[in-house]
Amino acid sequence: LLLLSIVFLFAATGFASEAVERKSAQEAKALLDKAVAYYKANGKAKALAAFNEPQGPFIDGDLFIFALDENGVVVAHGDNQKLLGRTPNDFRDANEKNFIKELLQVAENKGTGTVDYKIGHPSSLVVEEKSSFVEKVDDTILGCGYFTAYDWQIFPHPASLQ
């Protein structure tokens, strides 16, 4: 029973997986601003390629740049290449909210803004509140999201238990 408890503890704390550093709203906005500047300076093709680099300059801890075309199709995703080509109908948050459609509406109506939703953190897989900044550049919507809850607001983050 003790051995089983130890195995469960390691599994529950994410001991086997590498923890991802949490970043702030200010850092997310700064990364999005960097991505927008890069897009404007280097063009769409080069920017999307850079945003899709798994170890590239547009990934920082749990922050990454994503890009959508004018229909909401994912054209860049720094965290998960398997999401490329997915449409807005492929996405729902923990409350069944289609946050991609909301991101599109904000970008189309305001040019820039934020959208809140609930999704699993990549390190812990615990569903948490997340906000994404979005900005429309030409026919592309660029975004960067950050988790708004901190470890202590939910329960100890796996990285803090190692």
PDB file of C-alpha atoms in Angstrom:
ATOM      1  CA  LEU A   1       0.000   0.000   0.000  1.00  0.00           C
ATOM      2  CA  LEU A   2       2.879   2.360   0.802  1.00  0.00           C
ATOM      3  CA  LEU A   3       4.524   1.619  -2.555  1.00  0.00           C
ATOM      4  CA  LEU A   4       1.249   2.244  -4.356  1.00  0.00           C
ATOM      5  CA  SER A   5       0.871   5.559  -2.516  1.00  0.00           C
ATOM      6  CA  ILE A   6       4.382   6.635  -3.517  1.00  0.00           C
ATOM      7  CA  VAL A   7       3.750   5.737  -7.168  1.00  0.00           C
ATOM      8  CA  PHE A   8       0.478   7.697  -7.092  1.00  0.00           C
ATOM      9  CA  LEU A   9       2.202  10.692  -5.502  1.00  0.00           C
ATOM     10  CA  PHE A  10       4.856  10.789  -8.229  1.00  0.00           C
ATOM     11  CA  ALA A  11       2.211  10.455 -10.945  1.00  0.00           C
ATOM     12  CA  ALA A  12      -0.014  13.114  -9.390  1.00  0.00           C
ATOM     13  CA  THR A  13       2.816  15.596  -8.934  1.00  0.00           C
ATOM     14  CA  GLY A  14       4.057  15.282 -12.482  1.00  0.00           C
ATOM     15  CA  PHE A  15       7.434  14.077 -11.255  1.00  0.00           C
ATOM     16  CA  ALA A  16       8.072  12.327 -14.556  1.00  0.00           C
ATOM     17  CA  SER A  17       7.309  15.379 -16.650  1.00  0.00           C
ATOM     18  CA  GLU A  18       9.249  18.588 -16.928  1.00  0.00           C
ATOM     19  CA  ALA A  19       7.575  21.570 -15.306  1.00  0.00           C
ATOM     20  CA  VAL A  20       6.786  24.591 -17.452  1.00  0.00           C
ATOM     21  CA  GLU A  21       7.600  28.015 -16.030  1.00  0.00           C
ATOM     22  CA  ARG A  22       4.528  30.172 -15.524  1.00  0.00           C
ATOM     23  CA  LYS A  23       4.564  33.645 -17.023  1.00  0.00           C
ATOM     24  CA  SER A  24       2.592  36.818 -16.327  1.00  0.00           C
ATOM     25  CA  ALA A  25       0.135  38.927 -18.294  1.00  0.00           C
ATOM     26  CA  GLN A  26       2.850  41.524 -18.893  1.00  0.00           C
ATOM     27  CA  GLU A  27       5.181  38.880 -20.306  1.00  0.00           C
ATOM     28  CA  ALA A  28       2.406  37.531 -22.549  1.00  0.00           C
ATOM     29  CA  LYS A  29       1.652  41.010 -23.890  1.00  0.00           C
ATOM     30  CA  ALA A  30       5.359  41.653 -24.470  1.00  0.00           C
ATOM     31  CA  LEU A  31       5.709  38.373 -26.402  1.00  0.00           C
ATOM     32  CA  LEU A  32       2.679  39.259 -28.541  1.00  0.00           C
ATOM     33  CA  ASP A  33       4.116  42.729 -29.223  1.00  0.00           C
ATOM     34  CA  LYS A  34       7.400  41.079 -30.241  1.00  0.00           C
ATOM     35  CA  ALA A  35       5.502  38.729 -32.578  1.00  0.00           C
ATOM     36  CA  VAL A  36       3.526  41.570 -34.165  1.00  0.00           C
ATOM     37  CA  ALA A  37       6.730  43.544 -34.787  1.00  0.00           C
ATOM     38  CA  TYR A  38       8.421  40.456 -36.254  1.00  0.00           C
ATOM     39  CA  TYR A  39       5.440  39.791 -38.535  1.00  0.00           C
ATOM     40  CA  LYS A  40       5.426  43.391 -39.797  1.00  0.00           C
ATOM     41  CA  ALA A  41       9.199  43.444 -40.350  1.00  0.00           C
ATOM     42  CA  ASN A  42       9.583  40.004 -41.950  1.00  0.00           C
ATOM     43  CA  GLY A  43       6.278  39.205 -43.624  1.00  0.00           C
ATOM     44  CA  LYS A  44       3.658  36.563 -43.067  1.00  0.00           C
ATOM     45  CA  ALA A  45       5.467  33.446 -44.347  1.00  0.00           C
ATOM     46  CA  LYS A  46       8.652  33.994 -42.360  1.00  0.00           C
ATOM     47  CA  ALA A  47       6.715  34.992 -39.238  1.00  0.00           C
ATOM     48  CA  LEU A  48       4.438  31.942 -39.287  1.00  0.00           C
ATOM     49  CA  ALA A  49       7.460  29.682 -39.716  1.00  0.00           C
ATOM     50  CA  ALA A  50       9.135  31.337 -36.712  1.00  0.00           C
ATOM     51  CA  PHE A  51       5.966  31.083 -34.604  1.00  0.00           C
ATOM     52  CA  ASN A  52       5.778  27.340 -35.351  1.00  0.00           C
ATOM     53  CA  GLU A  53       9.349  26.599 -34.189  1.00  0.00           C
ATOM     54  CA  PRO A  54       9.019  24.392 -31.074  1.00  0.00           C
ATOM     55  CA  GLN A  55      12.260  25.743 -29.577  1.00  0.00           C
ATOM     56  CA  GLY A  56      12.079  29.142 -31.250  1.00  0.00           C
ATOM     57  CA  PRO A  57      12.135  32.685 -29.918  1.00  0.00           C
ATOM     58  CA  PHE A  58       8.334  32.863 -29.639  1.00  0.00           C
ATOM     59  CA  ILE A  59       8.041  30.314 -26.841  1.00  0.00           C
ATOM     60  CA  ASP A  60       8.797  31.326 -23.269  1.00  0.00           C
ATOM     61  CA  GLY A  61       7.781  29.086 -20.365  1.00  0.00           C
ATOM     62  CA  ASP A  62       4.046  28.490 -20.721  1.00  0.00           C
ATOM     63  CA  LEU A  63       3.735  31.308 -23.279  1.00  0.00           C
ATOM     64  CA  PHE A  64       3.671  30.767 -27.021  1.00  0.00           C
ATOM     65  CA  ILE A  65       2.390  32.590 -30.074  1.00  0.00           C
ATOM     66  CA  PHE A  66      -0.544  31.254 -32.033  1.00  0.00           C
ATOM     67  CA  ALA A  67      -1.925  32.569 -35.311  1.00  0.00           C
ATOM     68  CA  LEU A  68      -5.306  32.208 -36.982  1.00  0.00           C
ATOM     69  CA  ASP A  69      -6.359  33.076 -40.501  1.00  0.00           C
ATOM     70  CA  GLU A  70      -9.438  35.265 -41.070  1.00  0.00           C
ATOM     71  CA  ASN A  71     -11.675  32.155 -40.782  1.00  0.00           C
ATOM     72  CA  GLY A  72     -10.133  31.069 -37.489  1.00  0.00           C
ATOM     73  CA  VAL A  73      -8.078  28.220 -38.929  1.00  0.00           C
ATOM     74  CA  VAL A  74      -4.901  27.670 -36.905  1.00  0.00           C
ATOM     75  CA  VAL A  75      -1.910  28.589 -39.100  1.00  0.00           C
ATOM     76  CA  ALA A  76       0.703  28.722 -36.319  1.00  0.00           C
ATOM     77  CA  HIS A  77       0.857  27.195 -32.866  1.00  0.00           C
ATOM     78  CA  GLY A  78       4.129  27.255 -30.961  1.00  0.00           C
ATOM     79  CA  ASP A  79       3.006  24.697 -28.392  1.00  0.00           C
ATOM     80  CA  ASN A  80       1.270  22.006 -30.446  1.00  0.00           C
ATOM     81  CA  GLN A  81       1.895  21.455 -34.153  1.00  0.00           C
ATOM     82  CA  LYS A  82      -0.997  18.937 -34.258  1.00  0.00           C
ATOM     83  CA  LEU A  83      -3.414  21.858 -34.004  1.00  0.00           C
ATOM     84  CA  LEU A  84      -2.351  23.346 -37.349  1.00  0.00           C
ATOM     85  CA  GLY A  85      -5.252  23.398 -39.781  1.00  0.00           C
ATOM     86  CA  ARG A  86      -7.892  23.035 -37.071  1.00  0.00           C
ATOM     87  CA  THR A  87     -11.006  25.193 -37.418  1.00  0.00           C
ATOM     88  CA  PRO A  88     -12.923  27.135 -34.747  1.00  0.00           C
ATOM     89  CA  ASN A  89     -15.454  24.312 -34.459  1.00  0.00           C
ATOM     90  CA  ASP A  90     -12.646  22.028 -33.218  1.00  0.00           C
ATOM     91  CA  PHE A  91     -12.136  24.058 -30.036  1.00  0.00           C
ATOM     92  CA  ARG A  92     -14.065  24.280 -26.793  1.00  0.00           C
ATOM     93  CA  ASP A  93     -12.885  25.219 -23.327  1.00  0.00           C
ATOM     94  CA  ALA A  94     -13.748  23.344 -20.126  1.00  0.00           C
ATOM     95  CA  ASN A  95     -17.164  25.070 -20.090  1.00  0.00           C
ATOM     96  CA  GLU A  96     -17.882  24.248 -23.771  1.00  0.00           C
ATOM     97  CA  LYS A  97     -17.183  27.858 -24.771  1.00  0.00           C
ATOM     98  CA  ASN A  98     -15.925  28.256 -28.341  1.00  0.00           C
ATOM     99  CA  PHE A  99     -13.124  30.642 -27.427  1.00  0.00           C
ATOM    100  CA  ILE A 100     -11.649  30.693 -30.955  1.00  0.00           C
ATOM    101  CA  LYS A 101     -14.844  32.248 -32.322  1.00  0.00           C
ATOM    102  CA  GLU A 102     -14.682  34.809 -29.540  1.00  0.00           C
ATOM    103  CA  LEU A 103     -11.009  35.549 -30.366  1.00  0.00           C
ATOM    104  CA  LEU A 104     -12.051  36.143 -33.989  1.00  0.00           C
ATOM    105  CA  GLN A 105     -14.866  38.496 -32.965  1.00  0.00           C
ATOM    106  CA  VAL A 106     -12.596  40.568 -30.730  1.00  0.00           C
ATOM    107  CA  ALA A 107      -9.919  40.825 -33.432  1.00  0.00           C
ATOM    108  CA  GLU A 108     -12.428  41.715 -36.164  1.00  0.00           C
ATOM    109  CA  ASN A 109     -14.411  44.227 -34.119  1.00  0.00           C
ATOM    110  CA  LYS A 110     -11.651  45.911 -32.112  1.00  0.00           C
ATOM    111  CA  GLY A 111      -8.385  44.957 -33.825  1.00  0.00           C
ATOM    112  CA  THR A 112      -6.957  43.991 -30.442  1.00  0.00           C
ATOM    113  CA  GLY A 113      -8.230  42.761 -27.085  1.00  0.00           C
ATOM    114  CA  THR A 114      -8.460  39.828 -24.701  1.00  0.00           C
ATOM    115  CA  VAL A 115     -10.598  36.723 -24.302  1.00  0.00           C
ATOM    116  CA  ASP A 116     -10.973  34.650 -21.138  1.00  0.00           C
ATOM    117  CA  TYR A 117     -11.544  30.877 -21.069  1.00  0.00           C
ATOM    118  CA  LYS A 118     -10.711  27.743 -19.073  1.00  0.00           C
ATOM    119  CA  ILE A 119      -8.261  25.151 -20.347  1.00  0.00           C
ATOM    120  CA  GLY A 120      -5.716  22.639 -19.070  1.00  0.00           C
ATOM    121  CA  HIS A 121      -2.275  23.962 -18.166  1.00  0.00           C
ATOM    122  CA  PRO A 122       0.367  22.188 -20.322  1.00  0.00           C
ATOM    123  CA  SER A 123       2.473  21.250 -17.313  1.00  0.00           C
ATOM    124  CA  SER A 124      -0.131  20.053 -14.832  1.00  0.00           C
ATOM    125  CA  LEU A 125      -3.121  19.418 -17.142  1.00  0.00           C
ATOM    126  CA  VAL A 126      -5.256  21.005 -14.429  1.00  0.00           C
ATOM    127  CA  VAL A 127      -8.036  23.160 -15.892  1.00  0.00           C
ATOM    128  CA  GLU A 128      -7.305  26.788 -15.093  1.00  0.00           C
ATOM    129  CA  GLU A 129      -8.457  30.216 -16.146  1.00  0.00           C
ATOM    130  CA  LYS A 130      -6.558  31.633 -19.092  1.00  0.00           C
ATOM    131  CA  SER A 131      -6.652  34.953 -20.942  1.00  0.00           C
ATOM    132  CA  SER A 132      -5.351  35.495 -24.437  1.00  0.00           C
ATOM    133  CA  PHE A 133      -4.291  38.781 -25.937  1.00  0.00           C
ATOM    134  CA  VAL A 134      -5.065  38.978 -29.656  1.00  0.00           C
ATOM    135  CA  GLU A 135      -4.146  41.445 -32.357  1.00  0.00           C
ATOM    136  CA  LYS A 136      -5.126  41.504 -35.996  1.00  0.00           C
ATOM    137  CA  VAL A 137      -2.272  42.094 -38.433  1.00  0.00           C
ATOM    138  CA  ASP A 138      -3.327  42.191 -42.083  1.00  0.00           C
ATOM    139  CA  ASP A 139      -5.493  39.062 -42.551  1.00  0.00           C
ATOM    140  CA  THR A 140      -3.950  37.172 -39.620  1.00  0.00           C
ATOM    141  CA  ILE A 141      -4.884  37.144 -35.952  1.00  0.00           C
ATOM    142  CA  LEU A 142      -1.919  36.724 -33.622  1.00  0.00           C
ATOM    143  CA  GLY A 143      -2.349  35.750 -30.013  1.00  0.00           C
ATOM    144  CA  CYS A 144      -0.590  34.874 -26.791  1.00  0.00           C
ATOM    145  CA  GLY A 145      -2.320  33.528 -23.710  1.00  0.00           C
ATOM    146  CA  TYR A 146      -1.357  33.352 -20.065  1.00  0.00           C
ATOM    147  CA  PHE A 147      -2.815  31.482 -17.105  1.00  0.00           C
ATOM    148  CA  THR A 148      -4.490  33.858 -14.681  1.00  0.00           C
ATOM    149  CA  ALA A 149      -4.586  31.530 -11.658  1.00  0.00           C
ATOM    150  CA  TYR A 150      -1.469  30.881  -9.646  1.00  0.00           C
ATOM    151  CA  ASP A 151      -0.369  27.611  -8.029  1.00  0.00           C
ATOM    152  CA  TRP A 152      -1.703  28.445  -4.604  1.00  0.00           C
ATOM    153  CA  GLN A 153      -5.156  29.391  -5.908  1.00  0.00           C
ATOM    154  CA  ILE A 154      -5.889  25.849  -7.053  1.00  0.00           C
ATOM    155  CA  PHE A 155      -3.546  23.489  -5.232  1.00  0.00           C
ATOM    156  CA  PRO A 156       0.207  23.080  -5.210  1.00  0.00           C
ATOM    157  CA  HIS A 157       1.571  23.039  -8.746  1.00  0.00           C
ATOM    158  CA  PRO A 158       3.487  19.855  -9.614  1.00  0.00           C
ATOM    159  CA  ALA A 159       6.717  21.832 -10.017  1.00  0.00           C
ATOM    160  CA  SER A 160       6.443  23.087  -6.458  1.00  0.00           C
ATOM    161  CA  LEU A 161       6.227  19.551  -5.113  1.00  0.00           C
ATOM    162  CA  GLN A 162       9.438  18.265  -6.689  1.00  0.00           C
TER     163      GLN A 162
END
